[in-house]
PDB file of C-alpha atoms in Angstrom:
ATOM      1  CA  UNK A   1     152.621  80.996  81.690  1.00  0.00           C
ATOM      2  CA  UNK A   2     149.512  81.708  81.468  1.00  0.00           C
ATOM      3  CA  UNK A   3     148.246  85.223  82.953  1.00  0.00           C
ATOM      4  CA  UNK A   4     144.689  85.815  84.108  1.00  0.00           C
ATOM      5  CA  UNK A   5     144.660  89.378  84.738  1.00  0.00           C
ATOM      6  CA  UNK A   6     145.901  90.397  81.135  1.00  0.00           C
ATOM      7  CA  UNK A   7     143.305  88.120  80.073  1.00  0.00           C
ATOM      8  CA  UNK A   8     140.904  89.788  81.964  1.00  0.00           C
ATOM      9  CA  UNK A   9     141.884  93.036  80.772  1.00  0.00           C
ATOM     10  CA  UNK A  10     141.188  92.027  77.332  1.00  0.00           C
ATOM     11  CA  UNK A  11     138.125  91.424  77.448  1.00  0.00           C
ATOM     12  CA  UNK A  12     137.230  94.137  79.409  1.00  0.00           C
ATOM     13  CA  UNK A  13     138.101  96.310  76.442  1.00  0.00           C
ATOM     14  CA  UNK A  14     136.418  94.413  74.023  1.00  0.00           C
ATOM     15  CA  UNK A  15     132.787  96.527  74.718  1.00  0.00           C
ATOM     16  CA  UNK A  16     134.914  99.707  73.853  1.00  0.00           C
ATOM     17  CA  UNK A  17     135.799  98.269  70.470  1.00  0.00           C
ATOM     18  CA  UNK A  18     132.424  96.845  69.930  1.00  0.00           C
ATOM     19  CA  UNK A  19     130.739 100.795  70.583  1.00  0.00           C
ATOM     20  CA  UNK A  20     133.027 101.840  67.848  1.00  0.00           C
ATOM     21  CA  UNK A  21     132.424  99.016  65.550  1.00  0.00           C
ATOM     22  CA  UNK A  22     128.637  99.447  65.995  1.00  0.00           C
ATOM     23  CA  UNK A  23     128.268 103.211  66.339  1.00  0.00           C
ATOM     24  CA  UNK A  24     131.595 104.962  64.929  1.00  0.00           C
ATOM     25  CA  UNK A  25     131.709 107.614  62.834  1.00  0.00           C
ATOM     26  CA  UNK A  26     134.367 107.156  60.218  1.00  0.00           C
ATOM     27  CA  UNK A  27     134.223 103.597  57.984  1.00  0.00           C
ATOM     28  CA  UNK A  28     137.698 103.333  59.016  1.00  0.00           C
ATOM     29  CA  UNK A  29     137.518 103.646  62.287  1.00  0.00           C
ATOM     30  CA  UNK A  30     135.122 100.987  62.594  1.00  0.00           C
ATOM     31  CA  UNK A  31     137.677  98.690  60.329  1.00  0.00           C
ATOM     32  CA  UNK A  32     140.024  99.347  62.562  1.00  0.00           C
ATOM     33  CA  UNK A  33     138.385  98.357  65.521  1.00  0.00           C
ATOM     34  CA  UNK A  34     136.741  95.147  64.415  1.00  0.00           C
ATOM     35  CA  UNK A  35     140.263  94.064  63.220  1.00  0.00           C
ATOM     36  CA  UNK A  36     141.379  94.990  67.115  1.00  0.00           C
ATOM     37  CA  UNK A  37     138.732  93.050  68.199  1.00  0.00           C
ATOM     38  CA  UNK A  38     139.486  90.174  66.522  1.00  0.00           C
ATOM     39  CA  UNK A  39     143.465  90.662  67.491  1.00  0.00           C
ATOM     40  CA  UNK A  40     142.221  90.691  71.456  1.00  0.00           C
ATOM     41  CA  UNK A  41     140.054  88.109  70.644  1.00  0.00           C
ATOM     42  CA  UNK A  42     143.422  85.774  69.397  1.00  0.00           C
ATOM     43  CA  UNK A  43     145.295  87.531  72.173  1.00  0.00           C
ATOM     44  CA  UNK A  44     143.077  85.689  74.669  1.00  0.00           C
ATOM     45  CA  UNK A  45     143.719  82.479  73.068  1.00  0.00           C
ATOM     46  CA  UNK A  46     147.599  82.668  73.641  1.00  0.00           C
ATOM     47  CA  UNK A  47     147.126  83.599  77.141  1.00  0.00           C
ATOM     48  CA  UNK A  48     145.155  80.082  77.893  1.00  0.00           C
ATOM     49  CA  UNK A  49     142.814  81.751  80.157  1.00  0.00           C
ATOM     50  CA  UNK A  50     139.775  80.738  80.578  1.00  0.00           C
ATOM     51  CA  UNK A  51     138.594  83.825  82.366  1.00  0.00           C
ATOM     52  CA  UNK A  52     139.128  85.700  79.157  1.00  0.00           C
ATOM     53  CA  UNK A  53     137.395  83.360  76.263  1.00  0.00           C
ATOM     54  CA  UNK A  54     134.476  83.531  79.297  1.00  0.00           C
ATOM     55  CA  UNK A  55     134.622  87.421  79.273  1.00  0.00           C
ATOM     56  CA  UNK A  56     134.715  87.612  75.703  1.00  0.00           C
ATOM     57  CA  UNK A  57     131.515  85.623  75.186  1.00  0.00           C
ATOM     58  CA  UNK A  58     129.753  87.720  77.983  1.00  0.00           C
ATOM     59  CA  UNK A  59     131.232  91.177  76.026  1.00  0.00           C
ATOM     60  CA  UNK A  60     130.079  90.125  72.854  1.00  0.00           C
ATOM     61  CA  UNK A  61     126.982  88.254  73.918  1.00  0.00           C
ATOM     62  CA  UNK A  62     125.637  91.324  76.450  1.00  0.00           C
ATOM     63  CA  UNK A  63     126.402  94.185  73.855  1.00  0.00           C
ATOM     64  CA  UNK A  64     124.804  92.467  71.513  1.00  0.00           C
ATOM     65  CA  UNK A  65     121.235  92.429  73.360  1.00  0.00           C
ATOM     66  CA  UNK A  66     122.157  96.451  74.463  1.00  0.00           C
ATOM     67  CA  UNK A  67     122.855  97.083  70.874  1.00  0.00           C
ATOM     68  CA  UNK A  68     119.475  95.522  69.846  1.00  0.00           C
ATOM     69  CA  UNK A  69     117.499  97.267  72.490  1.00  0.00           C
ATOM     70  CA  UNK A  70     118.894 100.731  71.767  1.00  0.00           C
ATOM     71  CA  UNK A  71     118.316 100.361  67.932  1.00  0.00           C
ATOM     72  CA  UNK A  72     114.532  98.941  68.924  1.00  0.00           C
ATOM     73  CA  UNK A  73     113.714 102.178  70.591  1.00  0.00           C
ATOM     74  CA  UNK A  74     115.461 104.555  68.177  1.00  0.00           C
ATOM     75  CA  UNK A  75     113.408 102.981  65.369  1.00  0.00           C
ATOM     76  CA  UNK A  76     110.741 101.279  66.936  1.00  0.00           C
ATOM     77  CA  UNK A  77     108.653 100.473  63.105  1.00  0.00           C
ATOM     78  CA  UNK A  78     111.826 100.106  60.934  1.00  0.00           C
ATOM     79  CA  UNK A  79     114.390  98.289  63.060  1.00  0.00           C
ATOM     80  CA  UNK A  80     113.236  94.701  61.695  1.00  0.00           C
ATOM     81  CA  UNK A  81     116.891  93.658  62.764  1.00  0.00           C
ATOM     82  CA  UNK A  82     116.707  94.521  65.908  1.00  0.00           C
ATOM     83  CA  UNK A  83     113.306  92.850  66.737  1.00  0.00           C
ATOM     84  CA  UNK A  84     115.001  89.402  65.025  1.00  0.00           C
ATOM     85  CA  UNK A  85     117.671  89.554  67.391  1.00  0.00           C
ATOM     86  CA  UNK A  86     115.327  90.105  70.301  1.00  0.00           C
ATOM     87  CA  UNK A  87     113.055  87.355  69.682  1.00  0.00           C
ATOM     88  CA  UNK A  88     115.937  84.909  68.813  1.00  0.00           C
ATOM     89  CA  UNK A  89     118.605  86.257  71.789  1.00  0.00           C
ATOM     90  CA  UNK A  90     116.753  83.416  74.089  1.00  0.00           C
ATOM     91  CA  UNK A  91     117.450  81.019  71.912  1.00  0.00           C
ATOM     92  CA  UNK A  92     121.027  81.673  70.693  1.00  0.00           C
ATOM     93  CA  UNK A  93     121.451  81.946  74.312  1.00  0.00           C
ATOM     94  CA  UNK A  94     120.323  78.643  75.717  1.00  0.00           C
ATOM     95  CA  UNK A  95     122.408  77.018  71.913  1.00  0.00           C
ATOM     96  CA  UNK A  96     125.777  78.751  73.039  1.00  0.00           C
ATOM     97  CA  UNK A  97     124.833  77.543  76.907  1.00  0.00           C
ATOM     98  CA  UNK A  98     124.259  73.807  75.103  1.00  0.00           C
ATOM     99  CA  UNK A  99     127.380  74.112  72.842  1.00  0.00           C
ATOM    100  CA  UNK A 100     129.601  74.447  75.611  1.00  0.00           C
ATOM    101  CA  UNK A 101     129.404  71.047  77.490  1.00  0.00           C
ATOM    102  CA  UNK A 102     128.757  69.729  74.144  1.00  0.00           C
ATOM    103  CA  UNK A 103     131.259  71.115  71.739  1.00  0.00           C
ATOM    104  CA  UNK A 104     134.735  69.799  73.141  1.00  0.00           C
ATOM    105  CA  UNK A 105     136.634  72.095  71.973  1.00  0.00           C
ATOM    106  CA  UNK A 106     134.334  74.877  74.263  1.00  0.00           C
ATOM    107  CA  UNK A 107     134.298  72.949  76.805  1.00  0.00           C
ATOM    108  CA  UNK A 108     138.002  72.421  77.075  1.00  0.00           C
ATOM    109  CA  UNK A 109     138.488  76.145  76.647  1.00  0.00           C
ATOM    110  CA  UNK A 110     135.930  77.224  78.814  1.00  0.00           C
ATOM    111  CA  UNK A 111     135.054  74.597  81.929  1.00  0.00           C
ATOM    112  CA  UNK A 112     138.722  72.791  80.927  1.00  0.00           C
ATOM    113  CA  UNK A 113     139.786  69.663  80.503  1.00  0.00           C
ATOM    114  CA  UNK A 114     142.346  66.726  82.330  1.00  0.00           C
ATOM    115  CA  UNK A 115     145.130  69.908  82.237  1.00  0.00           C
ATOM    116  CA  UNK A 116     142.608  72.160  84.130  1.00  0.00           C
ATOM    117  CA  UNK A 117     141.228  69.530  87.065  1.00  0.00           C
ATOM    118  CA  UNK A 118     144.016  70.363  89.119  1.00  0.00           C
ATOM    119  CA  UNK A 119     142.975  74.053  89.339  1.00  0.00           C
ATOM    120  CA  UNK A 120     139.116  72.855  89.802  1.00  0.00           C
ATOM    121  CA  UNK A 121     140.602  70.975  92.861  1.00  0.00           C
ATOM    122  CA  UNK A 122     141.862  73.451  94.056  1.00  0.00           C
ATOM    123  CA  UNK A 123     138.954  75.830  93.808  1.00  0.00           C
ATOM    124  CA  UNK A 124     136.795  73.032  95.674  1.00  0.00           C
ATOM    125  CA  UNK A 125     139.068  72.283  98.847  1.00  0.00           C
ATOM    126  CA  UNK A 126     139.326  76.022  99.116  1.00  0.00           C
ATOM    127  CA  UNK A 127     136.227  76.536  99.318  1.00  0.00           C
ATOM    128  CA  UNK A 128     135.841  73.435 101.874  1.00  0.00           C
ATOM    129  CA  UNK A 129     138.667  74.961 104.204  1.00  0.00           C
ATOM    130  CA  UNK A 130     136.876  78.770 104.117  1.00  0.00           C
ATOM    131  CA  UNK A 131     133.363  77.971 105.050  1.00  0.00           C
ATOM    132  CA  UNK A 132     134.742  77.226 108.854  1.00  0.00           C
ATOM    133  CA  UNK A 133     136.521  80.394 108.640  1.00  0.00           C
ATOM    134  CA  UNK A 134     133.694  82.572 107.253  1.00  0.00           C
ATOM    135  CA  UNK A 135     131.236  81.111 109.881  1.00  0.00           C
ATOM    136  CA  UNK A 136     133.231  82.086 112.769  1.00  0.00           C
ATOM    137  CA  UNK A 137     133.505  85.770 111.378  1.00  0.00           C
ATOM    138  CA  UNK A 138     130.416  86.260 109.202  1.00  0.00           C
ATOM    139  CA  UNK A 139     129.572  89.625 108.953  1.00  0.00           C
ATOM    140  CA  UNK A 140     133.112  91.777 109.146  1.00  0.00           C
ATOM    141  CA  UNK A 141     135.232  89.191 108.342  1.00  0.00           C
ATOM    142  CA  UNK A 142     139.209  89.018 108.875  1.00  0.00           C
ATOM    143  CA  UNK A 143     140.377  92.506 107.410  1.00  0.00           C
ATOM    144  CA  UNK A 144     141.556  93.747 104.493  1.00  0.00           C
ATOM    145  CA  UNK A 145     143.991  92.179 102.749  1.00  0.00           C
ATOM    146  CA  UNK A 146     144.048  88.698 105.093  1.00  0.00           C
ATOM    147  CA  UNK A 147     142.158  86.416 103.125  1.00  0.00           C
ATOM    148  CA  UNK A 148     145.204  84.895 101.793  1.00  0.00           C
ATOM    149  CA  UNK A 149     147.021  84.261 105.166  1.00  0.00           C
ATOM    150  CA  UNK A 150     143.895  83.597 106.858  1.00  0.00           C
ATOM    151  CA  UNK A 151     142.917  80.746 104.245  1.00  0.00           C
ATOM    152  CA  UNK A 152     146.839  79.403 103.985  1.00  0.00           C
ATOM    153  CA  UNK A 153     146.194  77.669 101.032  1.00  0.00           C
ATOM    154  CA  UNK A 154     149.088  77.060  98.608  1.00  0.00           C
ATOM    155  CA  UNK A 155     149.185  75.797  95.210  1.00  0.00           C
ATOM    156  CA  UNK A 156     151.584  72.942  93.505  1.00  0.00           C
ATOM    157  CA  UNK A 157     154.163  75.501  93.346  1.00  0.00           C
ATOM    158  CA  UNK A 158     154.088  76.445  97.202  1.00  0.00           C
ATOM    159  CA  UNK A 159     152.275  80.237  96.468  1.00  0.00           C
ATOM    160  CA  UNK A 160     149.182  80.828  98.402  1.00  0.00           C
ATOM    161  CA  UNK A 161     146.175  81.705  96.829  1.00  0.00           C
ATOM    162  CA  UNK A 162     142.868  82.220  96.569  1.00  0.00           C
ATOM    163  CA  UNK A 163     140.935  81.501  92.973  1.00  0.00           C
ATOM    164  CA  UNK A 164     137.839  83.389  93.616  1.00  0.00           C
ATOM    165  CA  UNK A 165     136.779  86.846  94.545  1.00  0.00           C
ATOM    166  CA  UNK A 166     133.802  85.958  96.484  1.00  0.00           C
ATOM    167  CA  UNK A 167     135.937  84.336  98.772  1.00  0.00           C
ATOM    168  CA  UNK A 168     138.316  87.038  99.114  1.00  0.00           C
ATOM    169  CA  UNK A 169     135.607  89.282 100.314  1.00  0.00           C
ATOM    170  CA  UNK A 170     133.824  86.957 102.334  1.00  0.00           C
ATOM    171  CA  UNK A 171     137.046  86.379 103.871  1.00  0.00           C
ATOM    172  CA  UNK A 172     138.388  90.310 104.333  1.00  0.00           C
ATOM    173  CA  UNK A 173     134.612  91.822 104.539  1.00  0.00           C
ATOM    174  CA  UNK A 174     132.590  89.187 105.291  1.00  0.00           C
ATOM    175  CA  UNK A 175     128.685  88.914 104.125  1.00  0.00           C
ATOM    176  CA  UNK A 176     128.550  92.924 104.822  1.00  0.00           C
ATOM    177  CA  UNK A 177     131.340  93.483 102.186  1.00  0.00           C
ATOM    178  CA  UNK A 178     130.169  91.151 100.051  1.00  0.00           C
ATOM    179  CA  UNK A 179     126.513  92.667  99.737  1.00  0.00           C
ATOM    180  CA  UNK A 180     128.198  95.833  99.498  1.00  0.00           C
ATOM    181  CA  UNK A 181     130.299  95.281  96.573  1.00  0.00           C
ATOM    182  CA  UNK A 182     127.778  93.530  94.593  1.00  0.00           C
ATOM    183  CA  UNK A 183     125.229  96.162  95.364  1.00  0.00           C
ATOM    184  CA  UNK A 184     127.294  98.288  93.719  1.00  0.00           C
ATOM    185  CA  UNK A 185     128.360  96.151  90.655  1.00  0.00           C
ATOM    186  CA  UNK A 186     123.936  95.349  90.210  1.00  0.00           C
ATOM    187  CA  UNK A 187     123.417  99.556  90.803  1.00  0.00           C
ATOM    188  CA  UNK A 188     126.180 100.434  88.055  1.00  0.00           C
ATOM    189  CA  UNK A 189     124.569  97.455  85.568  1.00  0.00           C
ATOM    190  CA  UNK A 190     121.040  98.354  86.136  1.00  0.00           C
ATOM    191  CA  UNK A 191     121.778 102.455  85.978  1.00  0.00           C
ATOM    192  CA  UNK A 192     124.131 101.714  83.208  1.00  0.00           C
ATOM    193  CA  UNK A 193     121.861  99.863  80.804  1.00  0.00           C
ATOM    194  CA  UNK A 194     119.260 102.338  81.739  1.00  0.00           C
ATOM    195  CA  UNK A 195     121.210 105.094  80.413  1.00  0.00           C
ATOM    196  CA  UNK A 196     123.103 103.579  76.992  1.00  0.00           C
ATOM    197  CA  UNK A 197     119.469 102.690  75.846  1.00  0.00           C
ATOM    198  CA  UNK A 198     118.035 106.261  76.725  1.00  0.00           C
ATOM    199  CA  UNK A 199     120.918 107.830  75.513  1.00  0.00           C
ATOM    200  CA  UNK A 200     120.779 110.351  73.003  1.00  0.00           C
ATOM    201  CA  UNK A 201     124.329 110.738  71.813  1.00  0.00           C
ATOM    202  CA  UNK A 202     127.252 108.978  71.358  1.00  0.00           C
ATOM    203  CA  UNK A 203     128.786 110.165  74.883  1.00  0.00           C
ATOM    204  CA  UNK A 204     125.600 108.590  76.989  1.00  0.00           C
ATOM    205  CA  UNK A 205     126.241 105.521  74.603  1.00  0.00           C
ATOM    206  CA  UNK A 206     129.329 104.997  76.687  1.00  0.00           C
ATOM    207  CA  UNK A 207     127.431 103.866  79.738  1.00  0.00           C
ATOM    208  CA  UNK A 208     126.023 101.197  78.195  1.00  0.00           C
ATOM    209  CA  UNK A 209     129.619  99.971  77.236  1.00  0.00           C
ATOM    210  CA  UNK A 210     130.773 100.605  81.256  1.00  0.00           C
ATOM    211  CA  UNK A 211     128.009  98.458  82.372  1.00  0.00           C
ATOM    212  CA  UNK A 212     128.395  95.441  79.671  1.00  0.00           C
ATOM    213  CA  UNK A 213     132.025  95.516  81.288  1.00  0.00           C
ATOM    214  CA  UNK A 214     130.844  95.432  84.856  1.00  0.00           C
ATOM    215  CA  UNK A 215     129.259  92.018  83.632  1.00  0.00           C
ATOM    216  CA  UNK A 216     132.408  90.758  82.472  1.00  0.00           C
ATOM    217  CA  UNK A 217     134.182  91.563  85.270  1.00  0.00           C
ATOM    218  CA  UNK A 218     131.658  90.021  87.414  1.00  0.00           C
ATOM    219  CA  UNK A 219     131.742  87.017  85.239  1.00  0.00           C
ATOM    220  CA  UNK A 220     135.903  86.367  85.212  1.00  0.00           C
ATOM    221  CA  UNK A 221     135.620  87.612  89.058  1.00  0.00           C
ATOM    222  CA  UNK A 222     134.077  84.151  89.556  1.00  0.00           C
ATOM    223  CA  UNK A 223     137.060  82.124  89.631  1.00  0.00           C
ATOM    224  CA  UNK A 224     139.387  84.881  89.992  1.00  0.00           C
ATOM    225  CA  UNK A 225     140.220  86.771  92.819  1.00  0.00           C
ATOM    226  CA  UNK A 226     143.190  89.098  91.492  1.00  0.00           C
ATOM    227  CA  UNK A 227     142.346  93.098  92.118  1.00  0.00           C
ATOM    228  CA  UNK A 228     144.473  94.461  88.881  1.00  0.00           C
ATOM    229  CA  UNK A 229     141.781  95.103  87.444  1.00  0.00           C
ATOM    230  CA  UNK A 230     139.665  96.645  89.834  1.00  0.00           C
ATOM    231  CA  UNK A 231     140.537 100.076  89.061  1.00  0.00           C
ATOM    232  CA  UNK A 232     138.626  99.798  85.887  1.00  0.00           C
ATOM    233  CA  UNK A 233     135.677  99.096  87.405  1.00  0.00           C
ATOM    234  CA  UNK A 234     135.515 102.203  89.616  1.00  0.00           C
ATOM    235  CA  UNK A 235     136.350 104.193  86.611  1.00  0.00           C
ATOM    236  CA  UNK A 236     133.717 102.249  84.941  1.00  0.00           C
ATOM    237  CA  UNK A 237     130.984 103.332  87.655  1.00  0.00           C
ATOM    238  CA  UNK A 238     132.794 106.929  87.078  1.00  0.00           C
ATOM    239  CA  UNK A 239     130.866 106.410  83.430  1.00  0.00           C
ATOM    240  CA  UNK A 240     127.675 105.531  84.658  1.00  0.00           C
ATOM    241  CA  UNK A 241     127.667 108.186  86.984  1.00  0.00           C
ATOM    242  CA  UNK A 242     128.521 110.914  84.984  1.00  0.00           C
ATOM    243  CA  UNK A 243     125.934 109.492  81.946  1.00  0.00           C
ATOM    244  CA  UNK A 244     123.137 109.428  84.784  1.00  0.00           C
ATOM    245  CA  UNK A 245     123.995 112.555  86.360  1.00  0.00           C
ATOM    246  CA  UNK A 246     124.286 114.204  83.389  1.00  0.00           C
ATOM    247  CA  UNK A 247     120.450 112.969  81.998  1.00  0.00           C
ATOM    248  CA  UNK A 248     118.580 114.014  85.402  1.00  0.00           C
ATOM    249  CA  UNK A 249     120.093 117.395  84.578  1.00  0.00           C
ATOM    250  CA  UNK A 250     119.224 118.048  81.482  1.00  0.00           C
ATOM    251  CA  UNK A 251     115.521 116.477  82.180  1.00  0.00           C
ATOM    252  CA  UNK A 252     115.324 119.009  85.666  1.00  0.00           C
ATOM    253  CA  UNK A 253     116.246 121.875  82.727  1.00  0.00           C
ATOM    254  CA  UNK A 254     113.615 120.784  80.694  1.00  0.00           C
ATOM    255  CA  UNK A 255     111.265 120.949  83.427  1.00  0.00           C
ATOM    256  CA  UNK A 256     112.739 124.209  85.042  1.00  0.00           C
ATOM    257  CA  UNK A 257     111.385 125.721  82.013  1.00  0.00           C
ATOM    258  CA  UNK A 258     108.492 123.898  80.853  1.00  0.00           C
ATOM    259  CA  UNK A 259     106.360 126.419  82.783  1.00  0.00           C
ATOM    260  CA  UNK A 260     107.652 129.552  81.642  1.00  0.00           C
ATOM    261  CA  UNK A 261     107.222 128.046  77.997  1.00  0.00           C
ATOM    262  CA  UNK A 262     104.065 127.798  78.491  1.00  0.00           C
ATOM    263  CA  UNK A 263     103.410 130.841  79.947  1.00  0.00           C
ATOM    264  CA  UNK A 264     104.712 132.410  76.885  1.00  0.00           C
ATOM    265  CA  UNK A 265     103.004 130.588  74.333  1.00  0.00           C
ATOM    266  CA  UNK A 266      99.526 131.742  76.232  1.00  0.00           C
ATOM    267  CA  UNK A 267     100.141 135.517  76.444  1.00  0.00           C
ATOM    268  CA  UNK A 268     101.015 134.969  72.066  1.00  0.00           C
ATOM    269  CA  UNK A 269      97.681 133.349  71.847  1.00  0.00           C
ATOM    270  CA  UNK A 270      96.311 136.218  73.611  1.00  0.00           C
ATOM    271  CA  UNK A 271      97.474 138.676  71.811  1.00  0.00           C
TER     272      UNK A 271
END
């Protein structure tokens, strides 16, 4: 069987490994993680979800433009790496956009083929039978927790379900809810970003891992709608938070006594 949310959760780890394979410490610690990373990697495969070979390219794809910026602005004249891999991201971009209705193996794996069209079905007609719904109730929706017995959809099997989270919250929030959750998912990228490039040790570095896994959870969250998961992400934003918070105080300090600094190196230049 194939399961989603395990497939989601690997790849949401992947940005951890890839902060340790990039910036760790020990030799061996970094061994050890790239071989993990390539172990997740195969785990995904076995699990047949597409959700997770899509997170994985996002992970991988994401850190690498964060790890690129980062080393740009830490050694803006020697970094020639970096600046290659800035230049070219564009590019590999739009090829590995290209390669995937191209390349039929991708494209199998990640849009999926005749054993998939059942699911992409599905996915349509749902959406057909929840537009009515959300347009009666548009801004507060149904509840919490309703979107599946609102919707009533059921799969081959006779389960109900619903195969993407936009939907859920349209359906349980409405447009309000939705705003509000992706507000927060854009706030916790942006902020996150922000502070793994500014960071100036290993422990700010982190939020620049939380926020390349708020984009793959926004990316599976697509086409999923399972909440397993969702605890990560608030811990994720936990992260950010405490990165951010934790810059702005030690710039206020810096600033706090800037002045008296000053003041002190005058009354030694008048003496």
């Amino acid at each position: 069987p194939v399961s989603l949310s395990l497939a989601e959760w690997l790849a949401l780890t992947m940005p951890f490994l890839l902060y340790q394979i990039a910036y760790g410490r020990k030799l061996i610690a970094r061994a050890i993680c790239l071989v993990a990373d390539i172990m997740v990697f195969g785990a995904i495969l076995l699990t047949q979800a597409r959700i997770g070979l899509v997170g994985a390219l996002v992970a991988h794809g994401v850190f690498i433009a964060v790890w690129a910026l980062r080393a740009r602005r830490s050694n803006p004249g020697s970094s020639l790496m970096a600046t290659a891999v800035l230049a070219a991201y564009p590019v590999m971009t739009m090829a590995v956009l290209a390669a995937i209705p191209l390349v039929p193996a991708l494209r199998v794996r990640v849009l999926g083929g005749g054993t998939q069209a059942a699911s992409n079905a599905g996915r349509l007609e749902q959406l057909q039978m929840a537009i009515p719904m959300i347009a009666q109730r548009p801004f507060n929706g149904y509840g919490a927790g309703q979107a599946g017995v609102q919707l009533g959809w059921v799969n081959a099997d006779g389960q109900p379900s619903i195969d993407s989270y936009i939907l859920t919250l349209l359906l349980d929030y409405g447009f309000l809810g939705l705003v509000a959750f992706i507000a927060v998912l854009a706030w916790g990228i942006v902020q996150g970003f922000r502070a793994g490039v500014l960071s100036r040790n290993s422990e700010e570095g982190y939020a620049a891992v939380a926020a390349v896994g708020l984009c793959v959870f926004a990316a599976c969250q697509i086409v999923l709608s399972q909440e397993d998961n969702v605890s990560l992400v608030f811990m994720m934003l936990g992260i950010i938070c405490a990165a951010r918070w934790r810059q702005s105080s030690i710039s206020f300090s810096a600033l706090k006594h800037a002045p008296r600094q000053a003041e002190g190196a005058s009354a030694l230049n008048g003496l």
